[in-house]
Structure formats: C-alpha cells, structure tokens
mmCIF file of C-alpha atoms in Angstrom:
data_model
loop_
_atom_site.group_PDB
_atom_site.id
_atom_site.type_symbol
_atom_site.label_atom_id
_atom_site.label_comp_id
_atom_site.label_asym_id
_atom_site.label_seq_id
_atom_site.Cartn_x
_atom_site.Cartn_y
_atom_site.Cartn_z
ATOM 1 C CA MET A 97 0.000 0.000 0.000
ATOM 2 C CA ALA A 98 2.945 2.297 -0.603
ATOM 3 C CA SER A 99 0.940 3.967 -3.377
ATOM 4 C CA LEU A 100 -1.798 4.827 -0.849
ATOM 5 C CA ALA A 101 0.748 6.216 1.607
ATOM 6 C CA THR A 102 2.160 8.457 -1.132
ATOM 7 C CA ALA A 103 -1.306 9.765 -2.085
ATOM 8 C CA LEU A 104 -2.346 10.413 1.526
ATOM 9 C CA THR A 105 0.946 12.117 2.386
ATOM 10 C CA SER A 106 0.842 14.371 -0.667
ATOM 11 C CA MET A 107 -2.645 15.548 0.348
ATOM 12 C CA GLY A 108 -1.839 15.922 4.055
ATOM 13 C CA ILE A 109 -4.313 13.207 5.077
ATOM 14 C CA GLU A 110 -3.715 10.914 8.059
ATOM 15 C CA PHE A 111 -4.479 7.234 7.435
ATOM 16 C CA SER A 112 -7.506 5.942 9.326
ATOM 17 C CA ASP A 113 -9.410 2.741 8.623
ATOM 18 C CA GLN A 114 -12.338 3.629 10.870
ATOM 19 C CA LEU A 115 -14.894 6.356 11.353
ATOM 20 C CA THR A 116 -13.498 9.059 13.622
ATOM 21 C CA TYR A 117 -15.421 11.263 15.994
ATOM 22 C CA MET A 118 -14.062 14.612 17.143
ATOM 23 C CA ALA A 119 -15.401 16.829 19.941
ATOM 24 C CA SER A 120 -15.748 19.733 17.496
ATOM 25 C CA LEU A 121 -17.762 17.648 14.979
ATOM 26 C CA ALA A 122 -20.550 15.078 15.434
ATOM 27 C CA PRO A 123 -20.353 12.914 18.569
ATOM 28 C CA ARG A 124 -20.423 9.134 18.191
ATOM 29 C CA SER A 125 -23.851 9.082 19.826
ATOM 30 C CA ALA A 126 -25.244 10.928 16.770
ATOM 31 C CA ASN A 127 -24.478 7.890 14.585
ATOM 32 C CA CYS A 128 -27.602 5.948 15.445
ATOM 33 C CA SER A 129 -28.649 3.858 12.442
ATOM 34 C CA ARG A 130 -32.232 3.435 13.658
ATOM 35 C CA MET A 131 -32.746 7.155 12.886
ATOM 36 C CA GLU A 132 -32.290 6.466 9.136
ATOM 37 C CA GLN A 133 -35.374 7.618 7.250
ATOM 38 C CA GLY A 134 -36.980 4.486 5.794
ATOM 39 C CA GLY A 135 -34.696 2.222 7.838
ATOM 40 C CA MET A 136 -31.219 0.853 7.225
ATOM 41 C CA GLN A 137 -30.232 -2.703 6.354
ATOM 42 C CA ILE A 138 -28.856 -4.521 9.396
ATOM 43 C CA MET A 139 -25.714 -6.493 8.613
ATOM 44 C CA ALA A 140 -26.412 -10.229 8.937
ATOM 45 C CA LYS A 141 -24.405 -12.255 11.448
ATOM 46 C CA GLU A 142 -22.463 -14.103 8.720
ATOM 47 C CA ASP A 143 -21.685 -10.830 6.927
ATOM 48 C CA LYS A 144 -20.565 -9.263 10.223
ATOM 49 C CA GLN A 145 -18.104 -12.135 10.678
ATOM 50 C CA THR A 146 -16.735 -11.475 7.172
ATOM 51 C CA TYR A 147 -16.580 -7.732 7.866
ATOM 52 C CA ASP A 148 -14.681 -8.340 11.129
ATOM 53 C CA LEU A 149 -12.285 -10.706 9.329
ATOM 54 C CA CYS A 150 -11.623 -8.091 6.615
ATOM 55 C CA LYS A 151 -10.961 -5.397 9.233
ATOM 56 C CA ALA A 152 -8.585 -7.736 11.102
ATOM 57 C CA MET A 153 -6.748 -8.569 7.864
ATOM 58 C CA CYS A 154 -6.355 -4.865 7.044
ATOM 59 C CA SER A 155 -4.998 -4.176 10.533
ATOM 60 C CA ARG A 156 -2.311 -6.817 9.772
ATOM 61 C CA GLY A 157 -1.493 -5.092 6.477
ATOM 62 C CA GLU A 158 -3.408 -7.521 4.239
ATOM 63 C CA TRP A 159 -5.381 -5.440 1.739
ATOM 64 C CA PRO A 160 -7.429 -6.086 -1.383
ATOM 65 C CA PRO A 161 -5.251 -5.862 -4.509
ATOM 66 C CA LEU A 162 -5.490 -2.112 -5.139
ATOM 67 C CA MET A 163 -3.118 0.528 -6.489
ATOM 68 C CA VAL A 164 -3.411 4.304 -6.184
ATOM 69 C CA SER A 165 -2.027 6.192 -9.160
ATOM 70 C CA HIS A 166 -2.099 9.793 -10.337
ATOM 71 C CA ASP A 167 -4.105 10.723 -13.417
ATOM 72 C CA PRO A 168 -3.275 14.165 -14.893
ATOM 73 C CA ARG A 169 -6.993 14.940 -15.421
ATOM 74 C CA GLN A 170 -8.596 13.316 -12.381
ATOM 75 C CA GLY A 171 -5.906 13.422 -9.709
ATOM 76 C CA PHE A 172 -5.441 10.318 -7.562
ATOM 77 C CA VAL A 173 -7.430 7.270 -8.688
ATOM 78 C CA VAL A 174 -7.664 3.612 -7.631
ATOM 79 C CA GLU A 175 -7.094 0.638 -9.931
ATOM 80 C CA ALA A 176 -7.279 -3.124 -9.457
ATOM 81 C CA ASP A 177 -3.737 -4.464 -8.987
ATOM 82 C CA SER A 178 -4.950 -7.978 -9.808
ATOM 83 C CA ASN A 179 -8.323 -9.532 -10.633
ATOM 84 C CA ILE A 180 -11.081 -8.796 -8.096
ATOM 85 C CA LYS A 181 -14.137 -11.041 -7.751
ATOM 86 C CA ASP A 182 -17.735 -9.850 -7.722
ATOM 87 C CA MET A 183 -19.020 -9.060 -4.182
ATOM 88 C CA THR A 184 -15.528 -8.401 -2.777
ATOM 89 C CA LEU A 185 -15.471 -5.876 0.058
ATOM 90 C CA ILE A 186 -13.088 -3.218 -1.242
ATOM 91 C CA ALA A 187 -13.046 -0.835 1.720
ATOM 92 C CA GLU A 188 -15.111 0.895 4.340
ATOM 93 C CA TYR A 189 -15.464 4.601 3.609
ATOM 94 C CA THR A 190 -13.738 6.287 6.546
ATOM 95 C CA GLY A 191 -12.967 9.746 7.827
ATOM 96 C CA ASP A 192 -14.304 12.277 10.298
ATOM 97 C CA VAL A 193 -18.044 12.074 10.963
ATOM 98 C CA ASP A 194 -19.772 15.450 10.938
ATOM 99 C CA PHE A 195 -23.271 16.873 10.625
ATOM 100 C CA MET A 196 -24.241 17.655 7.046
ATOM 101 C CA ARG A 197 -25.320 21.153 8.116
ATOM 102 C CA ASN A 198 -21.697 21.934 9.040
ATOM 103 C CA ARG A 199 -20.505 20.903 5.565
ATOM 104 C CA ALA A 200 -23.228 22.456 3.398
ATOM 105 C CA HIS A 201 -20.743 24.916 1.853
ATOM 106 C CA ASP A 202 -17.667 22.714 2.192
ATOM 107 C CA GLU A 203 -15.518 22.495 -0.935
ATOM 108 C CA GLY A 204 -14.382 18.948 -0.137
ATOM 109 C CA ASP A 205 -14.732 16.655 -3.133
ATOM 110 C CA SER A 206 -15.022 13.373 -1.256
ATOM 111 C CA ILE A 207 -17.789 13.829 1.315
ATOM 112 C CA MET A 208 -19.932 10.685 1.686
ATOM 113 C CA GLY A 209 -23.481 10.598 3.051
ATOM 114 C CA LEU A 210 -23.666 8.361 6.121
ATOM 115 C CA LEU A 211 -27.046 8.871 7.790
ATOM 116 C CA PHE A 212 -30.171 10.419 6.233
ATOM 117 C CA THR A 213 -32.740 11.257 8.918
ATOM 118 C CA LYS A 214 -36.210 12.831 8.967
ATOM 119 C CA ASP A 215 -34.626 15.801 10.734
ATOM 120 C CA PRO A 216 -32.062 17.348 8.325
ATOM 121 C CA ALA A 217 -30.187 18.813 11.303
ATOM 122 C CA LYS A 218 -29.216 15.262 12.349
ATOM 123 C CA GLU A 219 -27.965 14.028 8.961
ATOM 124 C CA LEU A 220 -24.360 12.792 9.015
ATOM 125 C CA VAL A 221 -21.551 12.715 6.459
ATOM 126 C CA ILE A 222 -18.077 11.199 6.328
ATOM 127 C CA CYS A 223 -15.348 13.759 5.590
ATOM 128 C CA PRO A 224 -11.985 12.257 4.553
ATOM 129 C CA ASP A 225 -10.190 15.585 4.198
ATOM 130 C CA LYS A 226 -8.044 15.129 7.351
ATOM 131 C CA ARG A 227 -8.300 11.360 7.990
ATOM 132 C CA GLY A 228 -9.242 8.581 5.570
ATOM 133 C CA ASN A 229 -8.248 5.504 3.611
ATOM 134 C CA ILE A 230 -8.156 4.277 0.017
ATOM 135 C CA ALA A 231 -11.932 4.710 -0.432
ATOM 136 C CA ARG A 232 -11.332 8.477 -0.564
ATOM 137 C CA PHE A 233 -9.575 8.077 -3.935
ATOM 138 C CA VAL A 234 -12.164 5.881 -5.709
ATOM 139 C CA SER A 235 -13.595 7.735 -8.724
ATOM 140 C CA GLY A 236 -17.225 8.653 -9.295
ATOM 141 C CA ILE A 237 -19.162 7.991 -12.484
ATOM 142 C CA ASN A 238 -20.726 10.629 -14.714
ATOM 143 C CA ASN A 239 -24.459 10.041 -14.071
ATOM 144 C CA HIS A 240 -25.389 12.043 -17.170
ATOM 145 C CA THR A 241 -23.992 9.674 -19.827
ATOM 146 C CA GLN A 242 -24.525 5.994 -20.617
ATOM 147 C CA GLU A 243 -20.774 5.620 -21.026
ATOM 148 C CA GLY A 244 -20.272 6.952 -17.506
ATOM 149 C CA LYS A 245 -22.839 4.556 -16.048
ATOM 150 C CA LYS A 246 -21.159 1.584 -17.782
ATOM 151 C CA LYS A 247 -17.919 2.280 -15.864
ATOM 152 C CA GLN A 248 -19.481 1.552 -12.474
ATOM 153 C CA ASN A 249 -17.904 -1.526 -10.896
ATOM 154 C CA LEU A 250 -18.484 -0.765 -7.192
ATOM 155 C CA ARG A 251 -21.523 0.074 -5.118
ATOM 156 C CA CYS A 252 -21.656 1.936 -1.855
ATOM 157 C CA VAL A 253 -23.800 -0.033 0.580
ATOM 158 C CA ARG A 254 -24.720 1.423 3.948
ATOM 159 C CA PHE A 255 -25.256 -1.019 6.800
ATOM 160 C CA ASP A 256 -26.340 -0.928 10.418
ATOM 161 C CA ILE A 257 -23.378 -2.521 12.208
ATOM 162 C CA ASP A 258 -23.902 -2.798 15.964
ATOM 163 C CA GLY A 259 -26.396 0.086 15.876
ATOM 164 C CA GLU A 260 -24.180 2.492 13.891
ATOM 165 C CA ALA A 261 -24.236 3.405 10.203
ATOM 166 C CA HIS A 262 -21.262 2.363 8.054
ATOM 167 C CA ALA A 263 -20.625 2.844 4.313
ATOM 168 C CA LEU A 264 -18.899 -0.016 2.475
ATOM 169 C CA LEU A 265 -17.634 -0.128 -1.105
ATOM 170 C CA VAL A 266 -18.343 -3.532 -2.655
ATOM 171 C CA ALA A 267 -17.533 -4.911 -6.133
ATOM 172 C CA ILE A 268 -20.694 -5.402 -8.219
ATOM 173 C CA ARG A 269 -18.980 -7.481 -10.912
ATOM 174 C CA ASP A 270 -15.654 -9.138 -11.584
ATOM 175 C CA ILE A 271 -12.990 -6.435 -12.073
ATOM 176 C CA PRO A 272 -9.930 -7.267 -14.193
ATOM 177 C CA LYS A 273 -6.420 -6.187 -13.271
ATOM 178 C CA GLY A 274 -5.704 -2.616 -14.358
ATOM 179 C CA GLU A 275 -9.334 -1.452 -14.402
ATOM 180 C CA ARG A 276 -10.074 1.803 -12.567
ATOM 181 C CA LEU A 277 -12.588 1.605 -9.724
ATOM 182 C CA TYR A 278 -15.803 3.655 -9.994
ATOM 183 C CA TYR A 279 -19.007 4.018 -7.997
ATOM 184 C CA ASP A 280 -22.090 6.207 -8.180
ATOM 185 C CA TYR A 281 -21.686 9.239 -5.917
ATOM 186 C CA ASN A 282 -25.447 9.810 -6.237
ATOM 187 C CA ALA A 283 -26.686 6.355 -5.255
ATOM 188 C CA TYR A 284 -28.660 7.739 -2.293
ATOM 189 C CA HIS A 285 -29.188 11.418 -3.085
ATOM 190 C CA LYS A 286 -29.041 13.062 -6.503
ATOM 191 C CA GLU A 287 -27.291 16.182 -5.219
ATOM 192 C CA TYR A 288 -23.677 15.702 -6.285
ATOM 193 C CA PRO A 289 -22.844 17.379 -9.622
ATOM 194 C CA THR A 290 -21.191 14.741 -11.818
ATOM 195 C CA GLU A 291 -21.700 16.129 -15.322
ATOM 196 C CA HIS A 292 -18.053 17.266 -15.442
ATOM 197 C CA PHE A 293 -16.688 13.800 -14.505
ATOM 198 C CA VAL A 294 -14.611 12.002 -17.139
#
C-alpha cells in the first residue's frame, strides 16, 4: 500500500481505517442507524463475521489488490492491482463524521453521506479531508452519460453494524487487473454534480 501512503501524504491526510469522531464535529452518539429515514439494512451475522475478518486482515497489512495512481486529469485514482471477484469488500469509507449542516458549503470533493434522517439537522456525512483511507480516492461515475454509467464496478452499501451506520464499497462485478474503480456518488441522493466527470 505504498501507493496509498504516497497519495495520503501528498494531500496531508492521516491514514484511518475507521470512522473518527471529534469533539468539534458530530459525537459518536449521533451515529444511530435506527434514525435512518426508511430504515437501514442490518448487517447479517455471517456478513458481520466477514466484515470483522476483513478489518482484522487490514490491521495486519493484508489489503485487497489495489493501487493508487495519479491521473493528470482526475488526480489520484484507484485501480485493481490484480483480478477482483464480484461481491468483494473493497473498503469501508472512513474519515471524520460530521453533521451535514456543518458541511453544506464545504468544498471537499469526497464527502460521503452516512445517515439520512427525517430531521435534516441530524444528517451525518463522512469527511476524509483530514483522515481517511483508500476509499477516498475511488472515482465517481458521470451520471449524465450511458458511457459513464457503464464504468461503475463498485456500489456503496450502507449497513447498520452494531447500531451504527457504516458505508462499504463492494464490487458489483468481476474487475480485471488494471481497471479503474468507480461508484455512483449519487446512489442515495441526486445532489452531487457529476456532469463534469470524465
């Protein structure tokens, strides 16, 4: 993961493979998945065991086969460093958890929705501008073209894990070595402008 370390260092981002809670942002108690409008899928026991195994492997330095590279048009991007099977857990989207209201005018280009509640004041986002992992560098598709939609090879799936919301990036098809990773930034809300994406 030397390529990830280079990308994080060049952007001044501290590596973190978990959601972080800061006193000046949203407290951990705000991440209550039962507040999700319409409900949130609870991670099944077998899937939780797989999730825990993946987290343990990552803590030992065993990662999915991924490479971060620099594209002159897009900046840092993530590619498969060997073949990846359909339904592979690529990464949990990590960073600082904050209230959406605090980030409404934020210029960050990698904010991820975490919790969508009936009360907009309680909606949460993940902000990987100070802390994050490889998920921060995965590219988004252009929702306005068929060509853009065909590039999607990952899906962001939000789960209730032990009562808290988590966002996971999962392969939705087999991905060959060398293919760039893409997901739909607007899978939950159609608010992110993607018409300028390559």
